[in-house]
Structures are given as structure tokens and as C-alpha cells.
Tab-separated table of C-alpha atoms and ligand atoms in Angstrom:
chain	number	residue	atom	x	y	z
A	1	UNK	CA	1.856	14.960	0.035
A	2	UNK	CA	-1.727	14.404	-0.718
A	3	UNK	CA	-3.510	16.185	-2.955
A	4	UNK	CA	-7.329	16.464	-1.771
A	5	UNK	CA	-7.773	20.056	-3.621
A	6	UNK	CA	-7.793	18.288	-6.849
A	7	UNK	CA	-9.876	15.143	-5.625
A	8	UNK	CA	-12.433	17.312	-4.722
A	9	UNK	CA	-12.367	19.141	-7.774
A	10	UNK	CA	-12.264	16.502	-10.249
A	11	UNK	CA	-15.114	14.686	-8.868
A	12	UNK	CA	-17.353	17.556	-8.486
A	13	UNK	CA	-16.536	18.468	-11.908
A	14	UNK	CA	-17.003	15.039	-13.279
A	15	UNK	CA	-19.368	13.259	-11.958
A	16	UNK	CA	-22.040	14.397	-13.632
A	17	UNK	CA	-20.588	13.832	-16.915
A	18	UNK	CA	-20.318	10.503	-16.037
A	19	UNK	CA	-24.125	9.580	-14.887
A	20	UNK	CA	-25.310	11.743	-17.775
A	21	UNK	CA	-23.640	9.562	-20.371
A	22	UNK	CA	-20.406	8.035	-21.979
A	23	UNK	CA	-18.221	11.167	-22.489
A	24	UNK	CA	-18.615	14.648	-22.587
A	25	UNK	CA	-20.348	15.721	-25.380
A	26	UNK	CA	-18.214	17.349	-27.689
A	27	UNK	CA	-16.158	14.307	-27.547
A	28	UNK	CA	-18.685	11.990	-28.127
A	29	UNK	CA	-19.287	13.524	-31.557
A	30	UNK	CA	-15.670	12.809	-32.355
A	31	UNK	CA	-14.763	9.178	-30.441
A	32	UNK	CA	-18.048	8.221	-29.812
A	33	UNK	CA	-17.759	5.148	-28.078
A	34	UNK	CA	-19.427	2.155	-28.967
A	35	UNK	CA	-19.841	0.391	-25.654
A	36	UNK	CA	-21.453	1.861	-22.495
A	37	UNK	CA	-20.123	0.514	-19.370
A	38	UNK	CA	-22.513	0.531	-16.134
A	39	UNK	CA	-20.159	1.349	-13.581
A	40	UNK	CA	-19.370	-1.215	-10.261
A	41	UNK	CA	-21.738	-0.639	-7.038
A	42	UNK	CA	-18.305	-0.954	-4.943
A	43	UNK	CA	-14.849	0.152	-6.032
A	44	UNK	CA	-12.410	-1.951	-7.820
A	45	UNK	CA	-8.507	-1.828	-7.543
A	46	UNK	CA	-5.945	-4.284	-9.179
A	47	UNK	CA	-2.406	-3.916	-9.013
A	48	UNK	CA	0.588	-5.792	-8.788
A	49	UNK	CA	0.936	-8.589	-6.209
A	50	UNK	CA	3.167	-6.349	-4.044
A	51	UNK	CA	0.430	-3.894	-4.389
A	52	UNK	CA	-2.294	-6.000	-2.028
A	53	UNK	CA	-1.877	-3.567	0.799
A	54	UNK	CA	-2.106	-0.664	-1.913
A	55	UNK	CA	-5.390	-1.978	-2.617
A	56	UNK	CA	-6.820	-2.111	0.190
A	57	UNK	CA	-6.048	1.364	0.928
A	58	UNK	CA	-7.015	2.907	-2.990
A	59	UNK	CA	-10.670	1.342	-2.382
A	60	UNK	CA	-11.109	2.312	1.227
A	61	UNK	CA	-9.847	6.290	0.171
A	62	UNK	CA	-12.485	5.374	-2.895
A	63	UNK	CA	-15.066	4.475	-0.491
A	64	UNK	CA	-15.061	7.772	1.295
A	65	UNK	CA	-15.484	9.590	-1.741
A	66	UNK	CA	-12.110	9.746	-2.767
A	67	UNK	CA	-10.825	10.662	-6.501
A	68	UNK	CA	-9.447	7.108	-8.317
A	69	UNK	CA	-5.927	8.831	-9.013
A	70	UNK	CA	-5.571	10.188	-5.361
A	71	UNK	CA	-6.576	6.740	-4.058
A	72	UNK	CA	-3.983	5.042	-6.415
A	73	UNK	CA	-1.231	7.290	-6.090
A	74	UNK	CA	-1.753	6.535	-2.049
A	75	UNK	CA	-1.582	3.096	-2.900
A	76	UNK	CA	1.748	3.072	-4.487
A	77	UNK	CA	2.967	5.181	-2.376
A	78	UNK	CA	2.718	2.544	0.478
A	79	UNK	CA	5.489	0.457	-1.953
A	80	UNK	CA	7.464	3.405	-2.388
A	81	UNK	CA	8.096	4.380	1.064
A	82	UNK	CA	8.955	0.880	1.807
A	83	UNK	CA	11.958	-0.324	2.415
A	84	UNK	CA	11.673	-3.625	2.022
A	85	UNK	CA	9.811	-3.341	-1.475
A	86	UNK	CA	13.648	-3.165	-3.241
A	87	UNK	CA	11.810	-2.667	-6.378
A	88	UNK	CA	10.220	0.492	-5.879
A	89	UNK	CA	10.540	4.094	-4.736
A	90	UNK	CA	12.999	4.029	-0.958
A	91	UNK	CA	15.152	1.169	-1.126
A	92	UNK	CA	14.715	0.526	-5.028
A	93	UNK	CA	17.649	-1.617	-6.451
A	94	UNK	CA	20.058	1.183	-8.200
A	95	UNK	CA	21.563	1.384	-11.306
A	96	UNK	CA	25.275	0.330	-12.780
A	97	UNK	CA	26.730	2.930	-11.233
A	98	UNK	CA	24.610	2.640	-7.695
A	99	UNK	CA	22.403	5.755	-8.261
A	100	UNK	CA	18.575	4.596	-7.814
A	101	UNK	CA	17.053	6.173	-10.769
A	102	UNK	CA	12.678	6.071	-10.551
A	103	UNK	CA	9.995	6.673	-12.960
A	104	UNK	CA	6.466	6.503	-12.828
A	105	UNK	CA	3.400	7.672	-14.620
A	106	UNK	CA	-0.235	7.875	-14.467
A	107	UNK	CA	-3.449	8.911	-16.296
A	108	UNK	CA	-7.020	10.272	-14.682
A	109	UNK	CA	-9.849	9.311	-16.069
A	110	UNK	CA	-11.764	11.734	-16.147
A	111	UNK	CA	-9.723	14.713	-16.814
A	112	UNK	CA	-8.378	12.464	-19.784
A	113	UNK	CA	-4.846	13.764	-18.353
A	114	UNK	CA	-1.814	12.380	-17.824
A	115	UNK	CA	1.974	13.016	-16.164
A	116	UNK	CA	5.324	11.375	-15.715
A	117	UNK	CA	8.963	11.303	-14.936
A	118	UNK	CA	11.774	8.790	-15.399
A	119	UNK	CA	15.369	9.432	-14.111
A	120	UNK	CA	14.327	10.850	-11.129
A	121	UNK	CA	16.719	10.860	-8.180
A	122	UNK	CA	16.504	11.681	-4.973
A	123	UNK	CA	12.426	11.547	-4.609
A	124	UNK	CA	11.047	9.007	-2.901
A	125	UNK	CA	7.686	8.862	-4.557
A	126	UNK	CA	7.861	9.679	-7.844
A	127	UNK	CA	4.294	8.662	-8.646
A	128	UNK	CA	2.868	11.942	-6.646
A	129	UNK	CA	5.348	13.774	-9.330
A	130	UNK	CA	3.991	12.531	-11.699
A	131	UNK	CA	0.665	13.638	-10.031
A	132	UNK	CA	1.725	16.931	-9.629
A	133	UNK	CA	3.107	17.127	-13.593
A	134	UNK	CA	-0.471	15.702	-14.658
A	135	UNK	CA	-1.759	18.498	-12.552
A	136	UNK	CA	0.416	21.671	-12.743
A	137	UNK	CA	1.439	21.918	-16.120
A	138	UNK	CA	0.613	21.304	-19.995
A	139	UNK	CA	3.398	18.624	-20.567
A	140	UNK	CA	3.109	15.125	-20.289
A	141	UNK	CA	6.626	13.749	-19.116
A	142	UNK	CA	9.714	15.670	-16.910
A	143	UNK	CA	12.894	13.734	-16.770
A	144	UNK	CA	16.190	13.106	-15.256
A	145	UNK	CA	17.609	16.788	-12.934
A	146	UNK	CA	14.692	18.947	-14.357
A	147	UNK	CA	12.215	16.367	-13.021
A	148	UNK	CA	13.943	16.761	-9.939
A	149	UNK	CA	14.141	20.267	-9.664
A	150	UNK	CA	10.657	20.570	-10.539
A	151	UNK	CA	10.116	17.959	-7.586
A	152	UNK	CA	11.730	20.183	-5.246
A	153	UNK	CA	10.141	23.071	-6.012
A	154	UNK	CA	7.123	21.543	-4.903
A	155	UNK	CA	8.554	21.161	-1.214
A	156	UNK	CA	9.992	17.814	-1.943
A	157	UNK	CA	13.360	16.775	0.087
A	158	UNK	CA	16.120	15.049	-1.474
A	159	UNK	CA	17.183	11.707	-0.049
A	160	UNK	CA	18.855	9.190	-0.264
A	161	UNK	CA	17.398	6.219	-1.744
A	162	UNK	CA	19.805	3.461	-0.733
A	163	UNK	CA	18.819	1.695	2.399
A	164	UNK	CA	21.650	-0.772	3.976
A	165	UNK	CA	20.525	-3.611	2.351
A	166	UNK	CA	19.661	-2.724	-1.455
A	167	UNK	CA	22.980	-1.155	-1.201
A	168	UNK	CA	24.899	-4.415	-0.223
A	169	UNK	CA	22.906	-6.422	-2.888
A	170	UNK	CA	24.625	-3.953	-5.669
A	171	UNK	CA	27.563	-4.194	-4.152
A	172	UNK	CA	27.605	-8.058	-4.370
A	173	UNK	CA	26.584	-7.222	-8.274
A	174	UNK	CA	29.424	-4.704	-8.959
A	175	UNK	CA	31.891	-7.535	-7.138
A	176	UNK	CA	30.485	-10.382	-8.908
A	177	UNK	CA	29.870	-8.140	-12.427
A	178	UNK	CA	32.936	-10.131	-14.228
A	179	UNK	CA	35.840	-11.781	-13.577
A	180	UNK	CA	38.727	-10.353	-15.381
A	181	UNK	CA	37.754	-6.706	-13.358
A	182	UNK	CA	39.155	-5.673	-10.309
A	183	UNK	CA	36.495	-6.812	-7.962
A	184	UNK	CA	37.029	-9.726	-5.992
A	185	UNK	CA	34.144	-12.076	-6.891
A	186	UNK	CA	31.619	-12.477	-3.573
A	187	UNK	CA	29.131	-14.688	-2.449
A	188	UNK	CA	25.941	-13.874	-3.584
A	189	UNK	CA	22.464	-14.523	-2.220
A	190	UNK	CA	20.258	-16.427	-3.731
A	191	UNK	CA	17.706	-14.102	-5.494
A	192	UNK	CA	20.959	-12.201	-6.659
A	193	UNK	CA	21.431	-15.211	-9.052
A	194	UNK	CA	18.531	-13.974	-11.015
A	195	UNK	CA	18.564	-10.316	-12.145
A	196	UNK	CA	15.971	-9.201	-9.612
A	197	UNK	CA	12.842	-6.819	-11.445
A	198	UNK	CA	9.439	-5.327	-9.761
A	199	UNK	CA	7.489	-2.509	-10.184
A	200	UNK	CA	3.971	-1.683	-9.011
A	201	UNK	CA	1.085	-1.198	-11.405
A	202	UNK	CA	-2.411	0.335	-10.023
A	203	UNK	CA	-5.870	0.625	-11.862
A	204	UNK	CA	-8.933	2.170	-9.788
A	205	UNK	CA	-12.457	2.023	-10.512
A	206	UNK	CA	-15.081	3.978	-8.915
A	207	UNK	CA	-18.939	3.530	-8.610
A	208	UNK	CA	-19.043	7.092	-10.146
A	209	UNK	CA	-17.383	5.278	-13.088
A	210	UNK	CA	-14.465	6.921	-12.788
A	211	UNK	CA	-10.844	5.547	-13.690
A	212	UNK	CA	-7.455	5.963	-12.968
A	213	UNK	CA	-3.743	4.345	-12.827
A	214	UNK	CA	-0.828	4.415	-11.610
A	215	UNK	CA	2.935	2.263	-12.223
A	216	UNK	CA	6.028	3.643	-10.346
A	217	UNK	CA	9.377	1.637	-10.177
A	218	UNK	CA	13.165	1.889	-9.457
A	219	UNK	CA	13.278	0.039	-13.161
A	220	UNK	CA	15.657	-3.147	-14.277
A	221	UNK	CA	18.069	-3.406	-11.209
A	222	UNK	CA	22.193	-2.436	-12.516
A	223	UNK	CA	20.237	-0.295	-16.086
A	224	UNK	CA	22.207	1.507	-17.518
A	225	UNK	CA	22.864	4.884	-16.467
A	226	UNK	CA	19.407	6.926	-17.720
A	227	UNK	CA	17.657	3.569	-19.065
A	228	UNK	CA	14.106	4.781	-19.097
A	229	UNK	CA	11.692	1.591	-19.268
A	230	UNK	CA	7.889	1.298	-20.039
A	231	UNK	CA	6.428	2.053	-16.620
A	232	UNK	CA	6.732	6.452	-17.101
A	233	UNK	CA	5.440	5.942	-21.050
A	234	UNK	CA	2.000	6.309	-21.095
A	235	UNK	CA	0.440	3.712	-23.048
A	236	UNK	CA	2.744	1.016	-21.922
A	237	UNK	CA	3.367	1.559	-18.248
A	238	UNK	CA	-0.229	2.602	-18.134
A	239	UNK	CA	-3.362	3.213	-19.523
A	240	UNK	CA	-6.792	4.434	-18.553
A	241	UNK	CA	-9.935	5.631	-20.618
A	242	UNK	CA	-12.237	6.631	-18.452
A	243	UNK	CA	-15.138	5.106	-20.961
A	244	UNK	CA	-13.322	1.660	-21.063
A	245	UNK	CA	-11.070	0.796	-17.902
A	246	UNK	CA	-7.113	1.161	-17.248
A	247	UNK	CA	-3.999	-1.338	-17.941
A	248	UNK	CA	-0.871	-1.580	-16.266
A	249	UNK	CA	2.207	-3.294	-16.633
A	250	UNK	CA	4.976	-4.846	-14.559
A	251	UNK	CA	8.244	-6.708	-16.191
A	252	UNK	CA	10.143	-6.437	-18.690
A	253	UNK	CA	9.745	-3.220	-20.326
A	254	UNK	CA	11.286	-3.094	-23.251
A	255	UNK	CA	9.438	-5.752	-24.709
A	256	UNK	CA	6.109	-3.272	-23.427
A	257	UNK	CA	6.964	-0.227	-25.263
A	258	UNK	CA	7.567	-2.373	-28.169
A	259	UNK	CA	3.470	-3.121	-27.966
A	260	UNK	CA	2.632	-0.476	-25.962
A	261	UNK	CA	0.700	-2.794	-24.173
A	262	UNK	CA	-0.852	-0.656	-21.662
A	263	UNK	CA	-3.408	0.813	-24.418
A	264	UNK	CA	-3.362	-2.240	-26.641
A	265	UNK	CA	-5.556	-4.112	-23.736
A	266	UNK	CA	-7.694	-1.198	-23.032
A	267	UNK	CA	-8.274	-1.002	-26.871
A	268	UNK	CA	-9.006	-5.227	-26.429
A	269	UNK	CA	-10.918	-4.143	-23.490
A	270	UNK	CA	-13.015	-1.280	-25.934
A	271	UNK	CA	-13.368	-4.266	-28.543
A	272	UNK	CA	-15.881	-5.799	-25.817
A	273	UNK	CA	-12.698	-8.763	-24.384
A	274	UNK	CA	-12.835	-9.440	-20.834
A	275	UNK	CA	-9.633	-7.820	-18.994
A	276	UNK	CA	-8.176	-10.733	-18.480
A	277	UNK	CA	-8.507	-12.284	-22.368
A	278	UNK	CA	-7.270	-8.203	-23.291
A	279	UNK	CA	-4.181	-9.228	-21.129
A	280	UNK	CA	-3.451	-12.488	-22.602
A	281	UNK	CA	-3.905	-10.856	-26.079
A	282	UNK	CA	-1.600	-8.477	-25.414
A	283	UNK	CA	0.975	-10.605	-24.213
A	284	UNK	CA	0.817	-12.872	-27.469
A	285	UNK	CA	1.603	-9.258	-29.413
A	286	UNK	CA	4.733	-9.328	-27.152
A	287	UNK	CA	5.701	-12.589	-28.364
A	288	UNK	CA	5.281	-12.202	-31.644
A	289	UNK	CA	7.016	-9.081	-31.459
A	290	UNK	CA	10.092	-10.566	-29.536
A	291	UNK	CA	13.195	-11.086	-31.294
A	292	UNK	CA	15.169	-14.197	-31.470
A	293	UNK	CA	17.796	-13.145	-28.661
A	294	UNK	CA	15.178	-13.165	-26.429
A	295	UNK	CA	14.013	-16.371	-26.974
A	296	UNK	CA	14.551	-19.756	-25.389
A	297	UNK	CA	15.644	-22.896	-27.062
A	298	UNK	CA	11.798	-23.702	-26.485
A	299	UNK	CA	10.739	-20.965	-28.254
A	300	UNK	CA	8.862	-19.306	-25.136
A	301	UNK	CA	10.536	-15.798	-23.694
A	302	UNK	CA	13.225	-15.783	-21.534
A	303	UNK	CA	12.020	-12.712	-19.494
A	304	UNK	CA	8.441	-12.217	-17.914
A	305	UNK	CA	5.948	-9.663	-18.216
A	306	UNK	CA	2.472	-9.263	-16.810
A	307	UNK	CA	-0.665	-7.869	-17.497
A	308	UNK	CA	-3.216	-6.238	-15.008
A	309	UNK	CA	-6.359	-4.625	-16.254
A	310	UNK	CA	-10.097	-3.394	-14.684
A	311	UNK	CA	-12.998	-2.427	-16.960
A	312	UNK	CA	-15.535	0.236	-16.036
A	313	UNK	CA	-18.149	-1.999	-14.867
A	314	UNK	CA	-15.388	-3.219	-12.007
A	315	UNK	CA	-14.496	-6.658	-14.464
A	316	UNK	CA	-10.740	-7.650	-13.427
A	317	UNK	CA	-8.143	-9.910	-14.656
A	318	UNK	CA	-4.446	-10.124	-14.881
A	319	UNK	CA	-1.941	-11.924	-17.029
A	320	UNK	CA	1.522	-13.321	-17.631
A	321	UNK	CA	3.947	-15.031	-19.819
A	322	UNK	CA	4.634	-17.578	-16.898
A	323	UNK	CA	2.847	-18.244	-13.829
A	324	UNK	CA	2.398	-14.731	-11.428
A	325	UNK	CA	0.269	-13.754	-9.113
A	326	UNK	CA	-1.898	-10.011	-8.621
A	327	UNK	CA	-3.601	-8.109	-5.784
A	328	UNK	CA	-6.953	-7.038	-5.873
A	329	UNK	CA	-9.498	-5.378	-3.776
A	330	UNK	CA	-13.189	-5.181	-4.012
A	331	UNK	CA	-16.926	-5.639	-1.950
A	332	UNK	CA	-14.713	-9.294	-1.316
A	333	UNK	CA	-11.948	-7.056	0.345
A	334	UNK	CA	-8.394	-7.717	-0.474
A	335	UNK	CA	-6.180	-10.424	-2.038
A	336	UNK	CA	-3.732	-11.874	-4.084
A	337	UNK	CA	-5.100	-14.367	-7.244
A	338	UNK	CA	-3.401	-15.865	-10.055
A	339	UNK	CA	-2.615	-14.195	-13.085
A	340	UNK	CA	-4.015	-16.058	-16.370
A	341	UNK	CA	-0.264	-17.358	-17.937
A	342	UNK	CA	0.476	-17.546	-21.417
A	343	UNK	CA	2.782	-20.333	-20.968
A	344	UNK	CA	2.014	-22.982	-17.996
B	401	LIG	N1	8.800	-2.692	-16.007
B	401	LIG	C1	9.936	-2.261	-15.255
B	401	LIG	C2	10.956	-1.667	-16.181
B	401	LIG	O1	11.198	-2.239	-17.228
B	401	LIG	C3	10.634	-3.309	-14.448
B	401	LIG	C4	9.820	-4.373	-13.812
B	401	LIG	O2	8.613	-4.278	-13.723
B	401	LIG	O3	10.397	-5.352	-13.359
B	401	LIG	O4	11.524	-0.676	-15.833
């Protein structure tokens, strides 16, 4: 479903606001933002590595005047309704009990709003919920049947989320779970071996200076039933301020909400840093803030997180605790770079 009523809207409404100065006045006596940004002559988007064709596709829509959540949600959405993306959306790796459970959040810039959902079954994309929650109502976050519900009362089908193949991977998981169950152990692939995550993170800047982002996943493959992670909390999922830049997050995301790492590098970000230092900063919070069960012998984490940020003059950068890899798209066009690592 796209959603060009409120594209239009929002950037009619905001644009000016934008050229005229920081924020909107009121606010300005309030926040009043130290820094002022000059806004990129082409748009920005950085994401995820699996989010390269995303992109592509958020700065084109951007390019013909799109709004920046519109163009990110579309982005996303290209994971979502893949198949092969087993990390996302259709096709997402399920829970314990083989039910594909999705959040997703984002912010808009602009319209300093935000939406959500986590739990949500049976919805292929649950970042244009989200959309529609930012948009249609005066909450923040929907979860679990409600969110659903909600969904479908929007026109949305339910579906199942399976496909053939994430389905036999949870299979193998349930058969290989432990050995004093019931399950005859299988043979597993190879990427089974490692508890597969994934998630895609999107952050859109516009020459108007507008911001937005967007993070959607399926979550930590075999959760527990009605594990929520970071990427539906706002502030750790995602973050944008529309005076600053946006943050998103893929990995693991328990050790995000801890930090709430999505704001704490746009607040590194409004302290002048470079996106990609505000990721790397961030991600040393994490490991301080990571308890001893989580730690290798070597004293570096034993799970990985990343980091992917864009300022409001079009500045990039990305980040992670070991060596990753991020898409972005700009005048350059699109492609995938290395993330700054924390640990080589
Ligand atoms: N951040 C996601 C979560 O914890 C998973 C991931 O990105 O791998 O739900």
C-alpha cells in the first residue's frame, strides 16, 4: 500500500519550516538546537547491507519529490516481500513454536512522529503498519492480535509467512533443538550452525532536509514466543531528529535497548561526531554495558551488533562490533561499504 496522501502532505507542510530555519518556532524556544545542518544537494539513504536495493529505490522515490518515510518504508518493503531475505517480513525465520512473529518501527522527521508494532502475524510488511500507526492514531506502538486486527482493518490480508524453505530450516532447529527430546537429530546446513539474525535498518535524507527511518525484522530466529527486540522501540531500533539525522540498528537487540542506541548516536551525532564516530561510540556503551555471560574468554562480545547512521547535511557512516558491511545510496548511486568495527 503506498501512502502518497501523506507524502504530499507532509512535504507541503514542511518544507518551508525547514528552509526558514532549524525547527519550528515554538520549539526552538524550548530545544533550541545548537547546530544547523545545511542539508545534502542529492538524497542520502543508508541501510543495512541487505538493504542496497532498498536504497536505491528510497533515493530515486526521494528524487521525484518523494517524502523520506514513504521512500524508506518502500525500501524495506522490497526485503519484506522477499522471500529469500529469511530475516525479514515473507519468509522471516519463525519463532520456537514456528509462528513468524515481525516488528518494525519508524519515525518522520518532520512531523516529529513516530509508530510501531512487534508480534505481528500474518502481515507481510509490518513497516507500512507501523506507517499507518504513525499516521492514523495518537499512540506510538500496537502489538501482538490488536496490531493485527488494526492491520486488517486497513485492507491488509492475512498470510502466511512461511515459505518452503524458512520452514524446513526450523524444522531442522526443532529436530536438532536437544538430544534427550523426541526429535530425531538431522543434518543441518551450514548457516544453521550459527543462530542465523538480520533485520533491515533505513535512514533517508532529503535535500529539503528532511529525515526519516525505518527497521522492520522477523527478530532472533526460534525467540521465544512474544520476544519483542529493539528494532519496534523507538530509540533503539530507530531514531531520527529531523534537525540532526536518523540511526538504525541491526543485531542483537537486547544489548540495543539496553543503550538505546538508536538515539544515543543521533545525540553523538547532535554533539557535532561524525555518524560513523556516533556509531562506534555507541557501540563501546554496548560493551560496557554487556554483562559477563555475554562475553568471550577474550573479553570482546560474543554476539554482533551494528550501527548505521546519516546526518542532515547527507554525512554517512556505519559501525560494528566485528567486521560488517552496509548499503548506501547517493549522487555516487548505490553500494555496499564497510562498516567501521570496534573489534578487527
Ligand atoms: N535486531 C533484531 C532483533 O533483536 C535482530 C537482528 O537484527 O538480527 O530482533
Amino acid at each position: 500500500m503506498s501512502d502518497s496522501s501523506f507524502s504530499r502532505r507532509t512535504f507541503l507542510g514542511t518544507a518551508g519550516a525547514v528552509v526558514a530555519g532549524t525547527a519550528l518556532a515554538p520549539r526552538s524556544a524550548i530545544a533550541a538546537p545548537a547546530i544547523v545542518l545545511r542539508p545534502p544537494s542529492h538524497p542520502v539513504a543508508v541501510a543495512s547491507a541487505n538493504g542496497l536495493r532498498g536504497v536505491a529505490r528510497a533515493v530515486e522515490m526521494v528524487l521525484k519529490g518523494g517524502d523520506t518515510l514513504d521512500a524508506a518504508v518502500e525500501g524495506v518493503k522490497i526485503q519484506e516481500l522477499d522471500p529469500n531475505d529469511d530475516s525479514v517480513g515473507y519468509g522471516g525465520l519463525p519463532n520456537e513454536e514456528g509462528t513468524v512473529q515481525l516488528d518494525a518501527s519508524c519515525m518522520h522527521g518532520p512531523t516529529r512522529r513516530a509508530g510501531a508494532v512487534g508480534a505481528l502475524e500474518g502481515i507481510k510488511t509490518p513497516s507500512e503498519v507501523a506507517r499507518l500507526v504513525l499516521k492514523y492514531t495518537n499512540h506510538i506502538m500496537l502489538v501482538g492480535r490488536d496490531a493485527q486486527r488494526f492491520a486488517m482493518s486497513y485492507g491488509f490480508k492475512l498470510e502466511d509467512l512461511l515459505t518452503p524453505e524458512s520452514r524446513e530450516k526450523w524444522l531442522q532447529w526443532r529436530a536438532n533443538r536437544g538430544s534427550n527430546d523426541d526429535y530425531l537429530d538431522v543434518p543441518a546446513t551450514e548457516k544453521m550452525a550459527i543462530r542465523p539474525t538480520g533485520t533491515v535498518n533505513m535512514n533517508v535524507v532529503a535535500p529539503n532536509g528532511d529525515i526519516s527511518s525505518v527497521t522492520t525484522t522477523s527478530g532472533l530466529a526460534w525467540k521465544i514466543p512474544g520476544r519483542v527486540g529493539d528494532s519496534p522501540i523507538v530509540g533503539a531500533g530507530q531514531y531520527t531528529d529531523n534537525d540532526i539525522g536518523a540511526a538504525g540498528s541491526t543485531g542483537r537487540g537486547e544489548s540495543n535497548i539496553m543503550v538505546c542506541g538508536g538515539f544515543l548516536t543521533v545525540e553523538h551525532m547532535r554533539r557535532g561526531m561524525h555518524p560513523k564516530d556516533a556509531a562506534l561510540e555507541t557501540l563501546k556503551r554496548v560493551v560496557a554495558m554487556t554483562p559477563p555471560r555475554l562475553l568471550r574468554p577474550d573479553g570482546k562480545p560474543s554476539f554482533g551488533l551494528q550501527f548505521y547512521a546519516v546526518n542532515k547535511k547527507g554525512e554517512y557512516g556505519a559501525a560494528s562490533i566485528f567486521r560488517a558491511r552496509f548499503a548506501v545510496a547517493d549522487q555516487k548511486g548505490a553500494r555496499v561499504e564497510d562498516t567501521a568495527v570496534l573489534f578487527a
